[in-house]
Amino acid sequence: MHNDLHDWDRTHHWHAFTQMAEYEPLVIESADGVWLFDTEGRRLLDGAGSMWCNVHGHNHPAINTAIERQLHRVAHATSLGMSCDTTVQLAKRLVDVTPAGLDHVFFSSDGSSANEVALKAAFQYWLQCDDPQPQKTKYLTFGEAYHGDTIGAASVGGIGKFHDLFKPLLFEVVRTPSPDMRRLPSGVTGDDAAKFFLDEVEALLREQGNQLAAVVIEPLVQGAAGMVMQPPGFIRGLRKLADQYNVLLITDEVATGFGRTGTMFACEAEGITPDFLTLGKGLTGGYLPMAATLTSTRIWETFLGDAESGRALYHGHTYSGNPLAAAAALASLHLFSEEHTLETLPPKVERLSVRLAELAEHPHVANARQRGMVVALDLVADKQTGEPFPPEARVGQRVAQIALEHEVWLRPRPDMTYAFPPLAISLEEIDLLMDAMTAGVEAATS
Ligand SMILES: Cc1ncc(COP(=O)(O)O)c(C=O)c1O
């Protein structure tokens, strides 16, 4: 049976972002806490939180029970013209926990769709607001941003390997380089970094703000770009610039939301409220697909009118607001208070920081960086010059392979390695994770 599963997985299951000609099956059959168990009897520490999803650990009894209870009441009710009590409660809860001023929640099923909703609603806002600006049809986006793979989300994304092929299908955007500390010119210090990057943004806004419906950003950390971390003050400054140039601010917290960066939402660390906040992944604790787009009353009101006004948001997904997912999300949010999830983070963040600092000394490690529970480092052939390893050396992939031998699953990346485990990870498990990463770096670069 196990061999059949591996064969079927290789032949019939077309995996996301995976070259199937090289795919080595890894089939998970159960999980508990931070541990995944595969059909070969191996246990693996989930070093990437099931891709930013898992928060409180796998198979958590409270989330399991919430889903089961909901299942015995109603598994689905459409959000087109009706609702479900669990979903309504979740909407209210999200309004309560997100930055003040975001009072309206539109549900969808994945992060890409949550961003599509924000992009379309921002565009429509400018047509329907008191002082309509129909020329505002473009978006400002940052370097190697990643906002998902549907056509709109890919248009505002900038990872060449993923999106370049589809360029003829994508809409035009205004792009500015990512606020990446690794590209600061000499003479600009860390303290001036935010200003340096904000000046670049302002130059574009001054020129093209009139055409821009919104600026879209992953706040604090651009994940898929390779954990590009922004300097303190950048998001706060971006909020000010967006207001000054009359452009809406969309913060995509699909990855950073729900505690990953140390606060419940990354925006909180900079004390700002965006015009649109998009959420996904960790929303249900990593149990069921669900995403959300939140916005302010100022924006929401422009969508109101009679049925014939055409002002409604004509967008929706069949499973939007699914009650089972809503039950999981409510249970996950409840666990944040019951298990004091955020309060447990500082010692874990500190342990990650100590272990990362050790790895930073390694002769083939550069730019070790951390934001909350997210750690990353670049693998370089020459530490002095920053020269990368040749792509065919596949060092990043080798780090992940070796980590597997040490019972840790790390998402392979060509020229770097990173980890963002479930927030429920213990200090001992952090040590196992960082031991495996260290062993991987040492063996892959020697
Ligand atoms: C910042 C960000 N936005 C959007 C998405 C897309 O979410 P989904 O894969 O659920 O469509 C991702 C996924 O990795 C992401 O990291």
Tab-separated table of C-alpha atoms and ligand atoms in Angstrom:
chain	number	residue	atom	x	y	z
A	1	MET	CA	0.000	0.000	0.000
A	2	HIS	CA	2.775	2.449	0.945
A	3	ASN	CA	4.552	1.815	-2.325
A	4	ASP	CA	1.275	2.311	-4.179
A	5	LEU	CA	0.766	5.599	-2.368
A	6	HIS	CA	4.197	6.782	-3.421
A	7	ASP	CA	3.561	5.763	-7.031
A	8	TRP	CA	0.143	7.403	-7.099
A	9	ASP	CA	1.556	10.514	-5.427
A	10	ARG	CA	4.210	10.767	-8.122
A	11	THR	CA	1.876	10.055	-11.027
A	12	HIS	CA	-1.587	11.317	-10.133
A	13	HIS	CA	-1.056	14.071	-7.605
A	14	TRP	CA	0.298	17.171	-9.367
A	15	HIS	CA	2.006	19.135	-6.568
A	16	ALA	CA	2.161	22.915	-6.156
A	17	PHE	CA	5.486	24.613	-7.021
A	18	THR	CA	7.099	21.230	-7.574
A	19	GLN	CA	9.073	19.848	-10.508
A	20	MET	CA	7.267	16.523	-10.723
A	21	ALA	CA	10.066	14.888	-12.736
A	22	GLU	CA	12.285	15.184	-9.643
A	23	TYR	CA	9.663	14.773	-6.939
A	24	GLU	CA	10.501	12.347	-4.113
A	25	PRO	CA	7.231	11.384	-2.400
A	26	LEU	CA	6.837	12.357	1.219
A	27	VAL	CA	3.374	11.269	2.347
A	28	ILE	CA	2.120	12.385	5.745
A	29	GLU	CA	-0.463	10.176	7.434
A	30	SER	CA	-0.828	11.814	10.840
A	31	ALA	CA	0.456	14.714	12.938
A	32	ASP	CA	0.630	15.860	16.530
A	33	GLY	CA	1.913	19.185	17.884
A	34	VAL	CA	4.881	20.230	15.744
A	35	TRP	CA	5.410	16.664	14.514
A	36	LEU	CA	4.377	15.163	11.184
A	37	PHE	CA	4.402	11.355	10.762
A	38	ASP	CA	4.871	9.859	7.315
A	39	THR	CA	3.905	6.534	5.772
A	40	GLU	CA	7.509	5.327	6.143
A	41	GLY	CA	7.268	5.571	9.918
A	42	ARG	CA	9.414	8.703	10.104
A	43	ARG	CA	8.614	11.666	12.347
A	44	LEU	CA	9.456	15.150	11.090
A	45	LEU	CA	9.384	18.479	12.892
A	46	ASP	CA	7.240	20.875	10.816
A	47	GLY	CA	9.881	23.604	10.400
A	48	ALA	CA	7.733	25.714	8.073
A	49	GLY	CA	4.481	25.504	10.039
A	50	SER	CA	2.879	23.754	7.040
A	51	MET	CA	3.763	26.879	5.031
A	52	TRP	CA	2.842	29.602	7.562
A	53	CYS	CA	-0.430	27.868	8.449
A	54	ASN	CA	-0.027	25.920	11.616
A	55	VAL	CA	-0.175	27.983	14.814
A	56	HIS	CA	-1.125	25.931	17.891
A	57	GLY	CA	0.227	22.588	16.684
A	58	HIS	CA	-1.360	19.802	14.652
A	59	ASN	CA	-4.246	17.744	15.947
A	60	HIS	CA	-5.063	20.192	18.735
A	61	PRO	CA	-8.041	18.789	20.679
A	62	ALA	CA	-9.764	22.194	20.995
A	63	ILE	CA	-9.738	22.863	17.250
A	64	ASN	CA	-10.652	19.249	16.438
A	65	THR	CA	-13.627	19.437	18.778
A	66	ALA	CA	-14.804	22.783	17.414
A	67	ILE	CA	-14.816	21.387	13.868
A	68	GLU	CA	-16.612	18.196	14.982
A	69	ARG	CA	-19.294	20.170	16.858
A	70	GLN	CA	-19.889	22.390	13.849
A	71	LEU	CA	-20.047	19.358	11.570
A	72	HIS	CA	-23.007	18.043	13.546
A	73	ARG	CA	-24.878	21.346	13.077
A	74	VAL	CA	-24.228	22.578	9.531
A	75	ALA	CA	-21.184	22.062	7.296
A	76	HIS	CA	-21.905	24.786	4.776
A	77	ALA	CA	-24.211	27.742	4.183
A	78	THR	CA	-23.666	30.078	1.258
A	79	SER	CA	-22.606	33.669	1.958
A	80	LEU	CA	-24.672	34.900	-1.008
A	81	GLY	CA	-27.579	36.547	0.735
A	82	MET	CA	-27.430	34.442	3.915
A	83	SER	CA	-25.099	33.528	6.722
A	84	CYS	CA	-24.281	31.016	9.430
A	85	ASP	CA	-24.129	31.928	13.119
A	86	THR	CA	-20.535	30.662	13.462
A	87	THR	CA	-19.353	32.760	10.529
A	88	VAL	CA	-21.075	35.882	11.895
A	89	GLN	CA	-19.348	35.366	15.233
A	90	LEU	CA	-16.017	34.998	13.481
A	91	ALA	CA	-16.556	38.257	11.564
A	92	LYS	CA	-17.195	40.066	14.859
A	93	ARG	CA	-14.175	38.402	16.503
A	94	LEU	CA	-11.888	39.398	13.633
A	95	VAL	CA	-13.075	42.986	13.875
A	96	ASP	CA	-12.223	42.860	17.595
A	97	VAL	CA	-8.699	41.429	17.224
A	98	THR	CA	-7.448	43.309	14.147
A	99	PRO	CA	-6.154	46.914	14.257
A	100	ALA	CA	-8.859	49.453	15.180
A	101	GLY	CA	-10.964	50.773	12.327
A	102	LEU	CA	-11.309	47.577	10.290
A	103	ASP	CA	-14.983	46.853	10.840
A	104	HIS	CA	-16.066	44.832	7.799
A	105	VAL	CA	-14.947	41.345	6.798
A	106	PHE	CA	-15.270	39.707	3.374
A	107	PHE	CA	-14.528	35.967	3.481
A	108	SER	CA	-12.881	33.879	0.783
A	109	SER	CA	-11.036	30.564	0.709
A	110	ASP	CA	-7.340	31.317	0.116
A	111	GLY	CA	-4.849	34.140	0.426
A	112	SER	CA	-4.700	34.833	-3.307
A	113	SER	CA	-8.455	35.392	-3.375
A	114	ALA	CA	-8.318	37.624	-0.293
A	115	ASN	CA	-5.877	39.807	-2.233
A	116	GLU	CA	-8.013	39.740	-5.385
A	117	VAL	CA	-10.886	41.052	-3.269
A	118	ALA	CA	-8.755	43.888	-1.877
A	119	LEU	CA	-7.464	44.836	-5.345
A	120	LYS	CA	-10.933	44.867	-6.904
A	121	ALA	CA	-12.579	46.645	-3.978
A	122	ALA	CA	-9.843	49.331	-3.975
A	123	PHE	CA	-10.419	49.912	-7.689
A	124	GLN	CA	-14.196	50.070	-7.222
A	125	TYR	CA	-13.846	52.430	-4.246
A	126	TRP	CA	-12.302	55.093	-6.458
A	127	LEU	CA	-15.264	54.862	-8.849
A	128	GLN	CA	-17.853	55.146	-6.104
A	129	CYS	CA	-16.347	57.501	-3.519
A	130	ASP	CA	-17.624	61.067	-3.102
A	131	ASP	CA	-14.840	62.463	-5.258
A	132	PRO	CA	-14.516	59.743	-7.947
A	133	GLN	CA	-11.071	59.153	-9.464
A	134	PRO	CA	-11.642	56.765	-12.395
A	135	GLN	CA	-8.038	57.219	-13.554
A	136	LYS	CA	-6.810	55.365	-10.458
A	137	THR	CA	-6.402	51.959	-12.069
A	138	LYS	CA	-2.861	50.928	-11.102
A	139	TYR	CA	-1.146	49.482	-8.046
A	140	LEU	CA	2.232	50.187	-6.496
A	141	THR	CA	4.074	47.035	-5.494
A	142	PHE	CA	7.492	46.076	-4.094
A	143	GLY	CA	10.287	44.168	-5.814
A	144	GLU	CA	9.928	40.427	-5.408
A	145	ALA	CA	6.573	40.656	-3.645
A	146	TYR	CA	4.376	37.575	-3.459
A	147	HIS	CA	0.623	37.884	-3.074
A	148	GLY	CA	-0.570	34.600	-4.609
A	149	ASP	CA	-0.976	32.952	-7.975
A	150	THR	CA	-4.329	34.023	-9.359
A	151	ILE	CA	-3.966	36.543	-12.175
A	152	GLY	CA	-4.548	39.708	-10.133
A	153	ALA	CA	-2.431	38.531	-7.213
A	154	ALA	CA	0.323	37.449	-9.609
A	155	SER	CA	0.184	40.841	-11.352
A	156	VAL	CA	1.127	42.604	-8.119
A	157	GLY	CA	3.699	39.897	-7.392
A	158	GLY	CA	7.263	40.185	-8.632
A	159	ILE	CA	9.012	36.822	-8.427
A	160	GLY	CA	10.344	36.328	-11.947
A	161	LYS	CA	10.616	32.553	-11.666
A	162	PHE	CA	6.925	32.235	-10.792
A	163	HIS	CA	5.322	35.012	-12.790
A	164	ASP	CA	7.443	36.067	-15.796
A	165	LEU	CA	6.071	33.334	-18.052
A	166	PHE	CA	2.568	34.674	-17.508
A	167	LYS	CA	3.449	38.326	-18.191
A	168	PRO	CA	1.199	38.575	-21.281
A	169	LEU	CA	-1.740	37.690	-19.027
A	170	LEU	CA	-0.903	40.041	-16.145
A	171	PHE	CA	-1.914	43.688	-15.724
A	172	GLU	CA	0.627	46.474	-15.555
A	173	VAL	CA	1.762	47.704	-12.148
A	174	VAL	CA	4.168	50.332	-10.843
A	175	ARG	CA	7.037	48.562	-9.108
A	176	THR	CA	9.627	49.905	-6.706
A	177	PRO	CA	12.523	47.860	-5.289
A	178	SER	CA	11.876	46.020	-2.042
A	179	PRO	CA	12.889	47.757	1.184
A	180	ASP	CA	15.706	45.242	1.624
A	181	MET	CA	18.485	46.036	4.106
A	182	ARG	CA	20.879	44.025	1.888
A	183	ARG	CA	20.749	46.675	-0.825
A	184	LEU	CA	21.380	49.751	1.313
A	185	PRO	CA	24.055	51.902	-0.356
A	186	SER	CA	27.224	52.526	1.643
A	187	GLY	CA	26.835	55.580	3.821
A	188	VAL	CA	23.208	54.829	4.626
A	189	THR	CA	23.067	53.291	8.082
A	190	GLY	CA	20.398	51.107	9.628
A	191	ASP	CA	18.904	54.158	11.370
A	192	ASP	CA	18.363	55.967	8.076
A	193	ALA	CA	17.210	52.860	6.183
A	194	ALA	CA	13.471	53.462	6.484
A	195	LYS	CA	13.866	57.035	5.252
A	196	PHE	CA	16.020	55.900	2.322
A	197	PHE	CA	13.395	53.376	1.159
A	198	LEU	CA	10.489	55.736	1.838
A	199	ASP	CA	12.146	58.444	-0.270
A	200	GLU	CA	12.206	55.971	-3.181
A	201	VAL	CA	8.503	55.280	-2.690
A	202	GLU	CA	7.679	58.967	-2.395
A	203	ALA	CA	9.419	59.758	-5.690
A	204	LEU	CA	7.029	57.348	-7.444
A	205	LEU	CA	3.974	58.525	-5.553
A	206	ARG	CA	4.762	62.140	-6.416
A	207	GLU	CA	4.918	61.219	-10.104
A	208	GLN	CA	2.222	58.584	-10.388
A	209	GLY	CA	0.088	58.747	-7.225
A	210	ASN	CA	-2.755	60.179	-9.260
A	211	GLN	CA	-2.968	56.915	-11.254
A	212	LEU	CA	-2.649	54.613	-8.264
A	213	ALA	CA	-5.624	52.916	-6.638
A	214	ALA	CA	-3.512	51.309	-3.918
A	215	VAL	CA	-0.091	50.346	-2.657
A	216	VAL	CA	0.199	46.650	-1.777
A	217	ILE	CA	2.726	45.273	0.696
A	218	GLU	CA	3.542	42.296	2.899
A	219	PRO	CA	4.283	44.236	6.105
A	220	LEU	CA	7.576	43.666	7.987
A	221	VAL	CA	8.594	40.519	6.063
A	222	GLN	CA	8.305	39.729	2.358
A	223	GLY	CA	8.142	35.961	2.723
A	224	ALA	CA	8.441	34.234	-0.646
A	225	ALA	CA	10.897	36.935	-1.791
A	226	GLY	CA	13.335	35.220	0.591
A	227	MET	CA	12.387	36.675	3.968
A	228	VAL	CA	13.196	40.244	3.031
A	229	MET	CA	12.869	42.160	6.293
A	230	GLN	CA	11.898	45.820	6.431
A	231	PRO	CA	13.552	48.355	8.725
A	232	PRO	CA	11.540	49.698	11.688
A	233	GLY	CA	9.431	52.697	10.724
A	234	PHE	CA	8.989	51.690	7.082
A	235	ILE	CA	5.343	50.581	7.304
A	236	ARG	CA	4.478	53.547	9.519
A	237	GLY	CA	6.046	55.859	6.937
A	238	LEU	CA	4.276	54.068	4.096
A	239	ARG	CA	0.923	54.608	5.816
A	240	LYS	CA	1.688	58.364	6.017
A	241	LEU	CA	2.768	58.545	2.370
A	242	ALA	CA	-0.338	56.666	1.192
A	243	ASP	CA	-2.524	59.207	3.007
A	244	GLN	CA	-0.508	62.140	1.730
A	245	TYR	CA	-0.796	61.016	-1.914
A	246	ASN	CA	-4.396	59.791	-1.666
A	247	VAL	CA	-3.590	56.139	-2.360
A	248	LEU	CA	-5.152	53.229	-0.422
A	249	LEU	CA	-2.902	50.901	1.585
A	250	ILE	CA	-3.398	47.134	1.292
A	251	THR	CA	-1.374	45.097	3.797
A	252	ASP	CA	-1.177	41.421	2.925
A	253	GLU	CA	-0.858	39.568	6.235
A	254	VAL	CA	-1.687	36.189	4.758
A	255	ALA	CA	1.737	35.019	5.968
A	256	THR	CA	2.615	37.474	8.758
A	257	GLY	CA	-0.784	37.398	10.494
A	258	PHE	CA	-1.599	35.481	13.673
A	259	GLY	CA	1.558	35.953	15.672
A	260	ARG	CA	4.316	34.973	13.235
A	261	THR	CA	6.277	38.183	13.632
A	262	GLY	CA	5.777	38.401	17.406
A	263	THR	CA	2.614	40.509	17.541
A	264	MET	CA	-0.839	39.285	16.497
A	265	PHE	CA	-0.524	41.243	13.242
A	266	ALA	CA	2.602	42.785	11.739
A	267	CYS	CA	0.786	46.126	11.325
A	268	GLU	CA	0.462	46.320	15.108
A	269	ALA	CA	4.225	46.517	15.529
A	270	GLU	CA	4.119	49.816	13.611
A	271	GLY	CA	0.829	51.012	15.129
A	272	ILE	CA	-0.981	51.424	11.815
A	273	THR	CA	-4.348	50.489	10.359
A	274	PRO	CA	-4.341	49.755	6.623
A	275	ASP	CA	-7.323	50.436	4.344
A	276	PHE	CA	-7.468	46.738	3.515
A	277	LEU	CA	-5.984	43.902	5.572
A	278	THR	CA	-5.840	40.463	3.983
A	279	LEU	CA	-5.605	37.282	6.052
A	280	GLY	CA	-5.390	33.558	5.288
A	281	LYS	CA	-3.137	30.637	6.224
A	282	GLY	CA	-3.034	30.870	10.082
A	283	LEU	CA	-6.611	32.181	10.277
A	284	THR	CA	-7.970	28.693	10.996
A	285	GLY	CA	-4.837	27.690	12.938
A	286	GLY	CA	-3.833	25.795	9.797
A	287	TYR	CA	-6.801	23.389	9.792
A	288	LEU	CA	-9.112	24.417	6.964
A	289	PRO	CA	-8.916	26.763	3.982
A	290	MET	CA	-10.273	30.205	4.745
A	291	ALA	CA	-9.194	33.777	4.057
A	292	ALA	CA	-10.540	37.234	4.798
A	293	THR	CA	-10.302	40.812	3.557
A	294	LEU	CA	-11.043	43.496	6.141
A	295	THR	CA	-11.736	47.145	5.480
A	296	SER	CA	-12.924	50.380	7.076
A	297	THR	CA	-16.393	51.884	7.287
A	298	ARG	CA	-15.256	54.799	5.082
A	299	ILE	CA	-14.584	52.353	2.236
A	300	TRP	CA	-17.451	49.963	2.951
A	301	GLU	CA	-19.999	52.792	2.865
A	302	THR	CA	-19.148	53.613	-0.732
A	303	PHE	CA	-20.483	50.146	-1.680
A	304	LEU	CA	-23.923	50.853	-0.207
A	305	GLY	CA	-26.962	51.841	-2.274
A	306	ASP	CA	-30.154	50.264	-3.545
A	307	ALA	CA	-30.073	46.982	-5.463
A	308	GLU	CA	-30.166	48.827	-8.791
A	309	SER	CA	-27.260	51.160	-7.922
A	310	GLY	CA	-24.643	48.607	-9.072
A	311	ARG	CA	-22.563	49.518	-6.026
A	312	ALA	CA	-22.392	46.024	-4.511
A	313	LEU	CA	-19.112	44.128	-4.677
A	314	TYR	CA	-19.801	41.613	-7.421
A	315	HIS	CA	-17.254	39.111	-6.248
A	316	GLY	CA	-17.632	35.888	-4.310
A	317	HIS	CA	-16.472	32.343	-3.785
A	318	THR	CA	-18.786	29.410	-3.261
A	319	TYR	CA	-17.227	28.357	0.028
A	320	SER	CA	-16.721	31.923	1.376
A	321	GLY	CA	-17.262	31.970	5.123
A	322	ASN	CA	-17.576	28.177	5.359
A	323	PRO	CA	-18.884	27.297	8.860
A	324	LEU	CA	-16.427	24.442	9.490
A	325	ALA	CA	-13.509	26.742	8.704
A	326	ALA	CA	-15.130	29.512	10.761
A	327	ALA	CA	-15.436	27.123	13.725
A	328	ALA	CA	-11.736	26.254	13.413
A	329	ALA	CA	-10.835	29.958	13.204
A	330	LEU	CA	-12.913	30.847	16.265
A	331	ALA	CA	-11.312	27.986	18.202
A	332	SER	CA	-7.856	29.135	17.114
A	333	LEU	CA	-8.555	32.718	18.208
A	334	HIS	CA	-9.896	31.391	21.510
A	335	LEU	CA	-6.656	29.446	22.021
A	336	PHE	CA	-4.648	32.654	21.597
A	337	SER	CA	-6.277	33.897	24.822
A	338	GLU	CA	-6.612	30.595	26.616
A	339	GLU	CA	-3.059	29.395	26.004
A	340	HIS	CA	-1.603	32.940	26.107
A	341	THR	CA	0.054	32.169	22.779
A	342	LEU	CA	1.574	35.611	22.199
A	343	GLU	CA	2.795	35.881	25.792
A	344	THR	CA	4.671	32.573	25.395
A	345	LEU	CA	6.640	33.842	22.412
A	346	PRO	CA	9.436	36.072	23.856
A	347	PRO	CA	11.581	33.185	25.250
A	348	LYS	CA	11.099	31.254	21.986
A	349	VAL	CA	12.055	34.281	19.923
A	350	GLU	CA	15.100	34.690	22.163
A	351	ARG	CA	16.124	31.023	21.786
A	352	LEU	CA	15.818	31.272	18.006
A	353	SER	CA	17.871	34.443	18.108
A	354	VAL	CA	20.692	32.835	20.154
A	355	ARG	CA	20.830	29.807	17.847
A	356	LEU	CA	20.718	31.986	14.734
A	357	ALA	CA	23.552	34.142	16.067
A	358	GLU	CA	25.680	30.979	16.383
A	359	LEU	CA	24.901	30.014	12.800
A	360	ALA	CA	25.672	33.550	11.612
A	361	GLU	CA	29.339	32.902	12.483
A	362	HIS	CA	29.548	30.113	9.913
A	363	PRO	CA	31.897	30.985	7.000
A	364	HIS	CA	29.175	30.291	4.398
A	365	VAL	CA	26.320	32.094	6.134
A	366	ALA	CA	25.418	35.727	5.418
A	367	ASN	CA	22.586	38.069	6.348
A	368	ALA	CA	21.189	35.997	9.205
A	369	ARG	CA	17.906	37.709	9.985
A	370	GLN	CA	14.893	37.274	12.241
A	371	ARG	CA	11.527	38.787	12.868
A	372	GLY	CA	9.654	37.166	15.725
A	373	MET	CA	9.273	33.455	14.981
A	374	VAL	CA	10.715	33.749	11.465
A	375	VAL	CA	14.440	33.113	10.906
A	376	ALA	CA	16.374	33.104	7.641
A	377	LEU	CA	19.926	33.174	6.328
A	378	ASP	CA	21.657	33.322	2.961
A	379	LEU	CA	24.119	30.619	1.899
A	380	VAL	CA	27.153	32.141	0.194
A	381	ALA	CA	30.284	30.734	-1.403
A	382	ASP	CA	32.317	33.716	-0.190
A	383	LYS	CA	31.340	35.574	2.946
A	384	GLN	CA	33.520	38.603	2.148
A	385	THR	CA	32.124	39.285	-1.307
A	386	GLY	CA	28.693	37.688	-0.832
A	387	GLU	CA	29.280	35.602	-3.977
A	388	PRO	CA	26.533	32.956	-4.177
A	389	PHE	CA	27.083	29.245	-4.721
A	390	PRO	CA	26.476	28.170	-8.318
A	391	PRO	CA	22.793	27.177	-8.757
A	392	GLU	CA	23.777	23.633	-9.809
A	393	ALA	CA	25.345	23.113	-6.347
A	394	ARG	CA	21.764	23.243	-4.961
A	395	VAL	CA	23.070	24.091	-1.507
A	396	GLY	CA	19.717	25.208	-0.142
A	397	GLN	CA	18.078	21.979	-1.286
A	398	ARG	CA	20.908	19.991	0.311
A	399	VAL	CA	20.407	21.780	3.628
A	400	ALA	CA	16.753	20.681	3.542
A	401	GLN	CA	17.719	17.100	2.605
A	402	ILE	CA	20.190	16.838	5.468
A	403	ALA	CA	17.683	18.407	7.873
A	404	LEU	CA	15.262	15.598	6.922
A	405	GLU	CA	17.856	13.074	8.077
A	406	HIS	CA	17.770	14.983	11.402
A	407	GLU	CA	13.957	14.674	11.606
A	408	VAL	CA	13.210	18.245	10.530
A	409	TRP	CA	11.247	19.365	7.487
A	410	LEU	CA	12.528	22.655	6.040
A	411	ARG	CA	11.104	24.027	2.808
A	412	PRO	CA	13.994	23.815	0.307
A	413	ARG	CA	15.210	27.093	-1.244
A	414	PRO	CA	18.072	27.370	-3.760
A	415	ASP	CA	20.357	29.854	-2.009
A	416	MET	CA	19.082	30.203	1.497
A	417	THR	CA	17.392	28.437	4.345
A	418	TYR	CA	14.644	29.548	6.674
A	419	ALA	CA	12.238	28.359	9.346
A	420	PHE	CA	8.904	29.522	10.709
A	421	PRO	CA	7.609	26.710	12.930
A	422	PRO	CA	4.199	26.507	14.626
A	423	LEU	CA	4.042	29.077	17.440
A	424	ALA	CA	3.334	26.189	19.836
A	425	ILE	CA	6.879	24.848	19.417
A	426	SER	CA	8.744	24.266	22.713
A	427	LEU	CA	12.256	25.480	23.542
A	428	GLU	CA	13.578	21.900	23.256
A	429	GLU	CA	11.960	21.550	19.837
A	430	ILE	CA	13.485	24.869	18.762
A	431	ASP	CA	16.860	23.361	19.642
A	432	LEU	CA	16.113	20.268	17.526
A	433	LEU	CA	15.055	22.516	14.656
A	434	MET	CA	18.148	24.699	14.844
A	435	ASP	CA	20.446	21.676	15.376
A	436	ALA	CA	19.108	20.209	12.132
A	437	MET	CA	19.469	23.511	10.278
A	438	THR	CA	23.035	23.867	11.556
A	439	ALA	CA	23.904	20.284	10.561
A	440	GLY	CA	22.384	20.971	7.135
A	441	VAL	CA	24.357	24.183	6.616
A	442	GLU	CA	27.612	22.563	7.742
A	443	ALA	CA	27.262	19.476	5.552
A	444	ALA	CA	25.854	21.247	2.474
A	445	THR	CA	28.556	23.919	2.356
A	446	SER	CA	31.608	21.787	3.208
B	1	LIG	C1	2.099	37.020	1.659
B	1	LIG	C2	1.245	36.025	0.927
B	1	LIG	N1	0.135	36.434	0.301
B	1	LIG	C3	-0.675	35.582	-0.358
B	1	LIG	C4	-0.376	34.250	-0.440
B	1	LIG	C5	-1.257	33.319	-1.212
B	1	LIG	O1	-2.047	32.570	-0.356
B	1	LIG	P1	-2.723	31.223	-0.894
B	1	LIG	O2	-1.611	30.282	-1.203
B	1	LIG	O3	-3.581	30.784	0.246
B	1	LIG	O4	-3.517	31.589	-2.097
B	1	LIG	C6	0.778	33.768	0.200
B	1	LIG	C7	1.125	32.338	0.122
B	1	LIG	O5	2.231	31.920	0.380
B	1	LIG	C8	1.620	34.677	0.884
B	1	LIG	O6	2.752	34.271	1.491
